[in-house]
Coordinates of N, CA and C in Angstrom, one line a residue:
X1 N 0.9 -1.2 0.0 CA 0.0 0.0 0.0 C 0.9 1.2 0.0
X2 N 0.5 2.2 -1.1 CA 1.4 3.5 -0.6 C 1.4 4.1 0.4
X3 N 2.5 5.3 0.5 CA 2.7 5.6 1.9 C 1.2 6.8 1.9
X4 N 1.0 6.6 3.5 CA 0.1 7.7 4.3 C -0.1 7.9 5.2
X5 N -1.1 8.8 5.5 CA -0.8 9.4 6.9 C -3.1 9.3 7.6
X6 N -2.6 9.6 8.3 CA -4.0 9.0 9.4 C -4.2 10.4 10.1
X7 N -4.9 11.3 10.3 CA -5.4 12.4 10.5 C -6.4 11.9 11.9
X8 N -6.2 11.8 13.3 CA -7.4 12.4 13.9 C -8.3 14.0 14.1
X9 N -9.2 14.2 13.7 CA -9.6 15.4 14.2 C -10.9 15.2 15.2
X10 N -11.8 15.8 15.7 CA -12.5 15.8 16.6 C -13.6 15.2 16.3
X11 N -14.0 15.5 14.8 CA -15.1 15.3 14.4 C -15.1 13.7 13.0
X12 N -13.8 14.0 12.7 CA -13.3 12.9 11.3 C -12.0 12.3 11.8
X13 N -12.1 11.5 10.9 CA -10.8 10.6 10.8 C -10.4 11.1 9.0
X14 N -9.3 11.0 8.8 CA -8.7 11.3 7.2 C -7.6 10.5 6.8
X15 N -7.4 9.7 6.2 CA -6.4 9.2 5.4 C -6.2 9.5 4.4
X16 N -5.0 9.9 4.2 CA -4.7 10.3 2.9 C -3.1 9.6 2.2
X17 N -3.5 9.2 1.0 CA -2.1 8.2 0.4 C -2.1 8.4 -0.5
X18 N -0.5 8.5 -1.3 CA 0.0 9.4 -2.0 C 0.0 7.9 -3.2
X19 N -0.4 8.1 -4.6 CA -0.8 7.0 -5.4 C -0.6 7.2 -6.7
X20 N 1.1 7.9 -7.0 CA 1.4 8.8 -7.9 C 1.3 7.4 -9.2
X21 N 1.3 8.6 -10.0 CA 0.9 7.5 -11.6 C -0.5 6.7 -12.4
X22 N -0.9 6.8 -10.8 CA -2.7 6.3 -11.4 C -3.5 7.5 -11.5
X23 N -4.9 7.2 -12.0 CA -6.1 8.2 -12.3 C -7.1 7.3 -11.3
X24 N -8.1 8.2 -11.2 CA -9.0 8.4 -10.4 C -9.6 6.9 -10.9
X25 N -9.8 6.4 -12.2 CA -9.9 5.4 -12.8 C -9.6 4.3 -12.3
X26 N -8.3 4.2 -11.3 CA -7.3 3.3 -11.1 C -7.4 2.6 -9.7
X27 N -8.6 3.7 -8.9 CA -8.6 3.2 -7.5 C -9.9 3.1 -7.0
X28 N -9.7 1.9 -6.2 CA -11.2 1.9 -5.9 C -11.7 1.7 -4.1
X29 N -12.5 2.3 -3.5 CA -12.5 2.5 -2.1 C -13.7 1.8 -1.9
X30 N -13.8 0.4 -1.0 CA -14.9 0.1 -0.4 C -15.1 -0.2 1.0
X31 N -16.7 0.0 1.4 CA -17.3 -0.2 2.7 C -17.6 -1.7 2.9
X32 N -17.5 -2.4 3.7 CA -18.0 -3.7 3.7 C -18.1 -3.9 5.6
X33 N -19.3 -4.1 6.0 CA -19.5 -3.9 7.3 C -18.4 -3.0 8.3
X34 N -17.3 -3.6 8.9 CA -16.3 -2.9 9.6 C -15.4 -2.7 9.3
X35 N -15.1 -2.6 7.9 CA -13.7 -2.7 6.9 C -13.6 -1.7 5.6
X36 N -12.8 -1.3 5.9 CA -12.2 -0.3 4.7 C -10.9 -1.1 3.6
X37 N -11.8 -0.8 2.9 CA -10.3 -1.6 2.1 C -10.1 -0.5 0.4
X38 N -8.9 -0.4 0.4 CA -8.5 0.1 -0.4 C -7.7 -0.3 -1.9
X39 N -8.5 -0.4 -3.1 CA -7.6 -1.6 -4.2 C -7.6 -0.4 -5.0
X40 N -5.9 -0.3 -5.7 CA -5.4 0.0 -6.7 C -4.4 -0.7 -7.5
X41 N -4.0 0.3 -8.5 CA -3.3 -0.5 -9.6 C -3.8 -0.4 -10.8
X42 N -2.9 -0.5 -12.3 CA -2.9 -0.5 -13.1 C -2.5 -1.8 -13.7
X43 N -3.8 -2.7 -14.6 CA -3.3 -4.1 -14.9 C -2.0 -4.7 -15.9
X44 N -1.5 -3.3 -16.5 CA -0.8 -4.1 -17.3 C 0.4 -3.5 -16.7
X45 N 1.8 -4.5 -17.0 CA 3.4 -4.6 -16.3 C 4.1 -4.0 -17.8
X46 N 4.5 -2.7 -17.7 CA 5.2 -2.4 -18.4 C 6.7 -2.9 -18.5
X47 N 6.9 -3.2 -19.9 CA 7.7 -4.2 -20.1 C 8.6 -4.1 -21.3
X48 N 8.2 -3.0 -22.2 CA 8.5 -2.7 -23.4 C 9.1 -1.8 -23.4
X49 N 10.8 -2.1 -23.3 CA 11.9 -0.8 -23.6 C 12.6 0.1 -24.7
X50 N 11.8 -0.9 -26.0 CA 11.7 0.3 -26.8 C 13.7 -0.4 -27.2
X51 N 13.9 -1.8 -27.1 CA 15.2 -2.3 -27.7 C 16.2 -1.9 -26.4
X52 N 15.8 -1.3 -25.3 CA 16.8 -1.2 -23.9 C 16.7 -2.2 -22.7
X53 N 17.6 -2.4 -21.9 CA 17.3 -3.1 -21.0 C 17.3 -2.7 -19.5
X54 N 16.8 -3.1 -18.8 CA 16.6 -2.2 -17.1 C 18.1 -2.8 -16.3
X55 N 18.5 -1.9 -16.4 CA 19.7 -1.8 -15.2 C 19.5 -1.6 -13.9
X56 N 18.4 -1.2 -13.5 CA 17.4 -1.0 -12.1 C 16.3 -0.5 -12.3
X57 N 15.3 -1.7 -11.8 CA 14.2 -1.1 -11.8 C 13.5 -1.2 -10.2
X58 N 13.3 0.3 -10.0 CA 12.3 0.5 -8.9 C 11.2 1.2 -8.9
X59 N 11.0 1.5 -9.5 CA 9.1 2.2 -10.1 C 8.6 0.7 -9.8
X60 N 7.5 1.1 -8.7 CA 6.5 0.1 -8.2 C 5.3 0.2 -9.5
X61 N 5.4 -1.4 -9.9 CA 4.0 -1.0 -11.0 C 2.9 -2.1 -10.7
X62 N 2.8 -2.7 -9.0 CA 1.9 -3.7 -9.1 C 0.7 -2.8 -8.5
X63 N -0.3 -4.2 -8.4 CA -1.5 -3.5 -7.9 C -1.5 -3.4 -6.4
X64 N -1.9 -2.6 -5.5 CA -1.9 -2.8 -3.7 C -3.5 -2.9 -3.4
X65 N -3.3 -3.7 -2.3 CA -4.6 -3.4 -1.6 C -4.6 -3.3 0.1
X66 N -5.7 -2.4 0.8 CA -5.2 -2.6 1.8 C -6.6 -2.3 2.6
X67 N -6.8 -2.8 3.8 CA -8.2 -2.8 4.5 C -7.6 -2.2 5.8
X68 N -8.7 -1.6 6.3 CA -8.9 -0.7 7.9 C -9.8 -1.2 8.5
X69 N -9.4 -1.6 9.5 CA -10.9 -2.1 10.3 C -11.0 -0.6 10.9
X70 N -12.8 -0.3 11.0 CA -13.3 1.2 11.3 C -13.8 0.7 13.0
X71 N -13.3 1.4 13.5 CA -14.0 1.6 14.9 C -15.9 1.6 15.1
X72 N -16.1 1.7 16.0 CA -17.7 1.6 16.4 C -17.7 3.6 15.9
X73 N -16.9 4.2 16.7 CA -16.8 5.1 16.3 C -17.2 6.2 15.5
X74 N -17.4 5.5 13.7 CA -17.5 5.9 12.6 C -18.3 5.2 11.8
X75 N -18.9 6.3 11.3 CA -20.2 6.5 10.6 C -19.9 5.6 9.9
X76 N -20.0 4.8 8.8 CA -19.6 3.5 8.0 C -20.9 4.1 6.2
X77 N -21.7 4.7 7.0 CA -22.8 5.0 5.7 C -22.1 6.4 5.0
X78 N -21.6 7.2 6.0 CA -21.2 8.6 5.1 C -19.3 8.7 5.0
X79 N -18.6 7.6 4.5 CA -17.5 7.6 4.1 C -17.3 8.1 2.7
X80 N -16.4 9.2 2.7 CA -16.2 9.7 1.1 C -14.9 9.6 1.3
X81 N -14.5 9.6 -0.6 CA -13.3 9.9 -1.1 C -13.0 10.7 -1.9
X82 N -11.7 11.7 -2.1 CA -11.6 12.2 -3.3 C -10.4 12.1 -3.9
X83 N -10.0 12.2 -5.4 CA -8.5 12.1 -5.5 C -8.6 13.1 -6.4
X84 N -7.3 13.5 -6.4 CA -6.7 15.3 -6.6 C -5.4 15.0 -6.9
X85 N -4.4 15.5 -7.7 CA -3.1 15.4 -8.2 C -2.3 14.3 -7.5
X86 N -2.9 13.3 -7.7 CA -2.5 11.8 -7.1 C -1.9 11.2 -6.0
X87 N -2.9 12.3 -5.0 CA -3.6 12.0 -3.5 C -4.5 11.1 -3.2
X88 N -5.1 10.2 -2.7 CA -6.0 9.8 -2.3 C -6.7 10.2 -1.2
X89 N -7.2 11.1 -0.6 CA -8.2 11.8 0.3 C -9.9 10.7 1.1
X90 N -9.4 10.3 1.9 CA -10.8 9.6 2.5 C -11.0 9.8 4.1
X91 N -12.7 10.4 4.1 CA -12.5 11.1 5.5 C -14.0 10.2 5.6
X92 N -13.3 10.0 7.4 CA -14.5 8.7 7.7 C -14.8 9.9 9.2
X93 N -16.3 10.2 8.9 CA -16.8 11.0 9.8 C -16.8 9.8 11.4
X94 N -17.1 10.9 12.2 CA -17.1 10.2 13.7 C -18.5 10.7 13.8
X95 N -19.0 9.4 14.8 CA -20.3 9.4 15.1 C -20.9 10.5 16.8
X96 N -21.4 11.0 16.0 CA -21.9 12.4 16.8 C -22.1 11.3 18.6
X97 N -21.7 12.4 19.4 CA -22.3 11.4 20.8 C -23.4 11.9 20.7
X98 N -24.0 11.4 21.9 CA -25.4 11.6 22.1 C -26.0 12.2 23.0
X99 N -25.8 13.1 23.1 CA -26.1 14.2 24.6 C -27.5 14.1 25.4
X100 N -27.2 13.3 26.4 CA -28.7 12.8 27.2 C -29.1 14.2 27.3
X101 N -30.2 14.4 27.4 CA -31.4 15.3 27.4 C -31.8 15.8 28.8
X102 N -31.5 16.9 29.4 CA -31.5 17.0 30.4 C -33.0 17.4 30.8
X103 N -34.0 17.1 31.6 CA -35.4 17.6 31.5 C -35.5 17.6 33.2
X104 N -36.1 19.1 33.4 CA -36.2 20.1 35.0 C -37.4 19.4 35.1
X105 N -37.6 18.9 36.3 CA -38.7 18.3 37.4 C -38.9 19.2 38.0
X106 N -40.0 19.6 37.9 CA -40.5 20.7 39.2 C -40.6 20.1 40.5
X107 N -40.5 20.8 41.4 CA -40.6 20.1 42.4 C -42.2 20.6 42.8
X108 N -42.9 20.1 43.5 CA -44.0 20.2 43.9 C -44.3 20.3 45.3

């Protein structure tokens, strides 16, 4: 999985992974009960040097995948993604608490 970084804020969670060389085309983000998983990649292995031979090669060209288990935490219905100059951006909202209701008794 490419490299990224995990964002708490008060209200969200953010991950964001850097996924240079693919398009928006290329990645795909799913929900599946308590799991986040993340699959990219481009299917074909470039391989054609055009009559040269690779004296090193380290340009990563497979496909990655990678899953998050989400906390109770987080909303699981309102997870978005976006991708932007080959960022991957996904913010997994936190689940509002629930502020017991405070209700005045008269006394009598």
């Amino acid at each position: 999985f490419p490299s990224h970084d995990r964002i708490d804020f008060n209200d969200k969670v953010v991950i964001e992974a850097e996924v240079p060389g693919l398009t928006k085309a290329d990645v795909n983000v799913e929900v599946q009960q308590n799991v986040l998983t993340v699959i990219g990649g481009k299917s074909k292995n470039v391989t054609d040097t055009e009559g040269g031979r690779y004296i090193r090669r380290e340009l990563k060209r497979s496909n990655f995948r990678r899953s998050f288990t989400l906390g109770e935490n987080i909303e699981k219905d309102t997870v978005s993604a976006t991708f932007e100059n080959g960022i991957l951006q996904i913010t997994l909202n936190k689940v509002k608490p629930v502020v017991p209701e405070v209700r005045k008794v008269a006394i009598k």
